[in-house]
mmCIF file of N, CA and C in Angstrom:
data_model
loop_
_atom_site.group_PDB
_atom_site.id
_atom_site.type_symbol
_atom_site.label_atom_id
_atom_site.label_comp_id
_atom_site.label_asym_id
_atom_site.label_seq_id
_atom_site.Cartn_x
_atom_site.Cartn_y
_atom_site.Cartn_z
ATOM 1 N N MET A 29 212.938 66.218 137.908
ATOM 2 C CA MET A 29 211.717 67.104 137.506
ATOM 3 C C MET A 29 212.261 68.734 137.324
ATOM 4 N N PRO A 30 212.119 69.215 136.250
ATOM 5 C CA PRO A 30 212.462 70.615 135.989
ATOM 6 C C PRO A 30 211.333 71.425 136.839
ATOM 7 N N ALA A 31 211.837 72.672 137.275
ATOM 8 C CA ALA A 31 211.582 73.579 138.410
ATOM 9 C C ALA A 31 210.888 74.715 137.108
ATOM 10 N N ARG A 32 209.587 74.953 137.167
ATOM 11 C CA ARG A 32 208.470 76.059 136.359
ATOM 12 C C ARG A 32 208.570 77.126 137.185
ATOM 13 N N MET A 33 208.760 78.155 136.272
ATOM 14 C CA MET A 33 208.834 79.703 136.579
ATOM 15 C C MET A 33 207.522 79.999 136.523
ATOM 16 N N PRO A 34 207.097 80.428 137.979
ATOM 17 C CA PRO A 34 205.917 81.104 138.428
ATOM 18 C C PRO A 34 205.422 82.444 137.192
ATOM 19 N N ASP A 35 204.280 82.206 136.728
ATOM 20 C CA ASP A 35 203.818 83.508 136.017
ATOM 21 C C ASP A 35 203.990 84.322 136.308
ATOM 22 N N ALA A 36 203.699 85.886 136.250
ATOM 23 C CA ALA A 36 203.794 87.277 136.459
ATOM 24 C C ALA A 36 203.058 87.425 137.786
ATOM 25 N N GLN A 37 201.423 86.862 137.364
ATOM 26 C CA GLN A 37 200.696 87.029 138.363
ATOM 27 C C GLN A 37 200.984 86.763 139.992
ATOM 28 N N SER A 38 201.435 85.736 139.434
ATOM 29 C CA SER A 38 201.478 84.629 140.970
ATOM 30 C C SER A 38 202.650 85.410 141.652
ATOM 31 N N VAL A 39 203.789 85.726 140.782
ATOM 32 C CA VAL A 39 205.334 86.416 141.993
ATOM 33 C C VAL A 39 204.210 87.611 142.388
ATOM 34 N N THR A 40 203.714 88.496 141.508
ATOM 35 C CA THR A 40 203.095 89.587 142.256
ATOM 36 C C THR A 40 202.424 89.291 143.358
ATOM 37 N N ALA A 41 201.612 88.491 143.390
ATOM 38 C CA ALA A 41 200.903 87.814 144.755
ATOM 39 C C ALA A 41 201.402 87.594 145.983
ATOM 40 N N LEU A 42 202.589 86.569 145.607
ATOM 41 C CA LEU A 42 203.493 86.197 146.536
ATOM 42 C C LEU A 42 204.198 87.533 147.548
ATOM 43 N N VAL A 43 204.778 87.992 146.124
ATOM 44 C CA VAL A 43 205.531 89.445 146.899
ATOM 45 C C VAL A 43 204.799 90.472 147.515
ATOM 46 N N GLY A 44 203.433 90.623 147.287
ATOM 47 C CA GLY A 44 202.719 91.106 148.129
ATOM 48 C C GLY A 44 202.157 90.721 149.242
ATOM 49 N N ASP A 45 201.902 89.484 149.413
ATOM 50 C CA ASP A 45 201.870 89.080 150.655
ATOM 51 C C ASP A 45 203.209 88.798 151.731
ATOM 52 N N THR A 46 204.132 88.658 150.669
ATOM 53 C CA THR A 46 205.626 88.467 151.877
ATOM 54 C C THR A 46 205.847 89.749 152.377
ATOM 55 N N ALA A 47 205.641 90.759 151.498
ATOM 56 C CA ALA A 47 205.994 92.380 152.157
ATOM 57 C C ALA A 47 205.346 92.435 153.116
ATOM 58 N N ALA A 48 203.975 92.060 153.235
ATOM 59 C CA ALA A 48 203.120 92.352 154.069
ATOM 60 C C ALA A 48 203.111 91.531 155.680
ATOM 61 N N ALA A 49 204.208 90.865 155.360
ATOM 62 C CA ALA A 49 204.533 89.632 156.223
ATOM 63 C C ALA A 49 204.515 90.717 157.848
ATOM 64 N N PRO A 50 203.896 89.839 158.586
ATOM 65 C CA PRO A 50 204.780 90.334 160.464
ATOM 66 C C PRO A 50 206.279 90.629 160.372
ATOM 67 N N GLY A 51 206.572 91.700 160.922
ATOM 68 C CA GLY A 51 207.833 91.687 161.405
ATOM 69 C C GLY A 51 207.762 92.228 162.948
ATOM 70 N N LEU A 52 209.082 92.439 163.480
ATOM 71 C CA LEU A 52 209.345 92.843 164.389
ATOM 72 C C LEU A 52 208.420 94.304 164.838
ATOM 73 N N HIS A 53 207.623 94.332 165.617
ATOM 74 C CA HIS A 53 206.776 95.540 165.680
ATOM 75 C C HIS A 53 206.298 95.810 164.191
ATOM 76 N N ASN A 54 206.240 94.963 163.519
ATOM 77 C CA ASN A 54 205.129 95.217 162.451
ATOM 78 C C ASN A 54 206.097 96.169 161.254
ATOM 79 N N ALA A 55 207.191 96.390 161.621
ATOM 80 C CA ALA A 55 207.689 97.201 160.534
ATOM 81 C C ALA A 55 208.584 96.975 159.205
ATOM 82 N N GLN A 56 208.203 95.548 159.006
ATOM 83 C CA GLN A 56 208.573 95.054 157.616
ATOM 84 C C GLN A 56 209.957 95.678 157.322
ATOM 85 N N PRO A 57 211.270 95.137 157.878
ATOM 86 C CA PRO A 57 212.116 95.787 157.505
ATOM 87 C C PRO A 57 213.048 95.361 156.287
ATOM 88 N N TRP A 58 212.429 94.660 155.303
ATOM 89 C CA TRP A 58 212.778 94.258 154.102
ATOM 90 C C TRP A 58 212.334 94.796 153.179
ATOM 91 N N ARG A 59 213.276 94.643 151.747
ATOM 92 C CA ARG A 59 212.733 95.338 150.618
ATOM 93 C C ARG A 59 212.938 94.205 149.658
ATOM 94 N N PHE A 60 211.796 94.381 148.786
ATOM 95 C CA PHE A 60 212.171 93.684 147.503
ATOM 96 C C PHE A 60 212.084 94.191 146.106
ATOM 97 N N ARG A 61 213.011 93.424 145.184
ATOM 98 C CA ARG A 61 213.251 94.138 143.665
ATOM 99 C C ARG A 61 213.084 93.104 142.813
ATOM 100 N N TYR A 62 212.478 93.557 142.146
ATOM 101 C CA TYR A 62 212.351 92.173 140.519
ATOM 102 C C TYR A 62 212.948 92.442 139.795
ATOM 103 N N VAL A 63 214.100 92.156 139.200
ATOM 104 C CA VAL A 63 214.903 92.284 138.463
ATOM 105 C C VAL A 63 214.322 91.493 137.166
ATOM 106 N N ARG A 64 213.833 92.192 135.862
ATOM 107 C CA ARG A 64 212.912 91.521 135.007
ATOM 108 C C ARG A 64 213.839 90.878 133.856
ATOM 109 N N ASP A 65 215.134 91.503 133.497
ATOM 110 C CA ASP A 65 215.699 90.567 132.623
ATOM 111 C C ASP A 65 216.239 89.701 132.940
ATOM 112 N N SER A 66 216.511 89.023 134.195
ATOM 113 C CA SER A 66 217.319 87.765 134.708
ATOM 114 C C SER A 66 216.154 87.200 135.398
ATOM 115 N N GLY A 67 214.442 87.712 135.755
ATOM 116 C CA GLY A 67 214.108 87.096 136.384
ATOM 117 C C GLY A 67 214.404 86.989 137.506
ATOM 118 N N ARG A 68 215.188 87.522 138.302
ATOM 119 C CA ARG A 68 215.520 87.328 139.749
ATOM 120 C C ARG A 68 214.487 88.157 140.490
ATOM 121 N N LEU A 69 214.360 87.618 141.843
ATOM 122 C CA LEU A 69 213.530 88.411 142.528
ATOM 123 C C LEU A 69 214.618 88.391 143.920
ATOM 124 N N MET A 70 214.904 90.098 144.118
ATOM 125 C CA MET A 70 215.934 90.373 144.992
ATOM 126 C C MET A 70 215.305 90.559 146.237
ATOM 127 N N LEU A 71 216.134 90.228 147.328
ATOM 128 C CA LEU A 71 215.487 90.423 148.867
ATOM 129 C C LEU A 71 216.669 91.350 149.733
ATOM 130 N N SER A 72 216.233 92.108 150.309
ATOM 131 C CA SER A 72 217.515 92.672 150.984
ATOM 132 C C SER A 72 216.886 93.660 152.112
ATOM 133 N N ALA A 73 217.863 93.943 153.155
ATOM 134 C CA ALA A 73 217.261 94.887 154.460
ATOM 135 C C ALA A 73 217.306 96.143 153.899
ATOM 136 N N ASP A 74 216.150 96.373 154.761
ATOM 137 C CA ASP A 74 216.007 98.280 154.288
ATOM 138 C C ASP A 74 216.052 98.678 155.616
ATOM 139 N N PRO A 75 217.383 99.679 155.762
ATOM 140 C CA PRO A 75 217.678 100.067 156.907
ATOM 141 C C PRO A 75 216.781 101.530 157.504
ATOM 142 N N THR A 76 215.965 102.020 156.475
ATOM 143 C CA THR A 76 215.095 103.001 156.827
ATOM 144 C C THR A 76 214.087 102.258 157.460
ATOM 145 N N ARG A 77 213.817 101.272 157.504
ATOM 146 C CA ARG A 77 212.438 100.914 158.295
ATOM 147 C C ARG A 77 212.742 99.730 159.953
ATOM 148 N N THR A 78 214.082 99.957 159.538
ATOM 149 C CA THR A 78 214.436 99.220 161.190
ATOM 150 C C THR A 78 214.116 99.953 162.340
ATOM 151 N N LEU A 79 214.021 99.218 163.687
ATOM 152 C CA LEU A 79 213.827 99.953 164.908
ATOM 153 C C LEU A 79 215.148 100.644 165.320
ATOM 154 N N PRO A 80 215.323 101.814 165.855
ATOM 155 C CA PRO A 80 216.320 102.587 166.092
ATOM 156 C C PRO A 80 216.909 101.986 167.391
ATOM 157 N N VAL A 81 216.129 101.441 168.096
ATOM 158 C CA VAL A 81 216.680 100.463 169.566
ATOM 159 C C VAL A 81 216.253 99.392 169.188
ATOM 160 N N GLU A 82 216.711 98.207 170.568
ATOM 161 C CA GLU A 82 216.189 96.756 170.549
ATOM 162 C C GLU A 82 214.818 96.705 171.674
ATOM 163 N N ASP A 83 214.395 95.585 172.049
ATOM 164 C CA ASP A 83 213.737 95.723 172.648
ATOM 165 C C ASP A 83 214.323 95.220 174.288
ATOM 166 N N ARG A 84 214.099 95.435 175.075
ATOM 167 C CA ARG A 84 214.626 94.857 176.319
ATOM 168 C C ARG A 84 214.430 93.372 176.719
ATOM 169 N N PRO A 85 215.417 92.635 177.388
ATOM 170 C CA PRO A 85 215.100 91.463 177.403
ATOM 171 C C PRO A 85 214.207 90.886 178.574
ATOM 172 N N ALA A 86 213.498 89.758 178.331
ATOM 173 C CA ALA A 86 212.371 90.078 179.560
ATOM 174 C C ALA A 86 213.212 89.418 180.717
ATOM 175 N N VAL A 87 212.711 90.054 181.803
ATOM 176 C CA VAL A 87 212.590 89.593 183.080
ATOM 177 C C VAL A 87 211.763 88.733 183.934
ATOM 178 N N ARG A 88 212.585 87.940 184.482
ATOM 179 C CA ARG A 88 211.782 86.610 185.375
ATOM 180 C C ARG A 88 211.975 87.174 187.044
ATOM 181 N N CYS A 89 210.485 86.808 187.195
ATOM 182 C CA CYS A 89 210.276 87.144 188.594
ATOM 183 C C CYS A 89 210.237 86.321 189.455
ATOM 184 N N ALA A 90 211.109 85.825 190.333
ATOM 185 C CA ALA A 90 210.744 84.193 191.272
ATOM 186 C C ALA A 90 209.640 84.690 192.208
#
């Protein structure tokens, strides 16, 4: 079965929902870019939205 391309309204809604998806500390460290000529949706990391440090590992108390 051939794949169908979604319409522009569906793509816009999906990207909006995905961009707002919860991430680590709700930072959403990703960036979406739509390339209209090729119809591609590009996803990349956005280093300006990453956390400067990592969380400490959990410690178990016995």
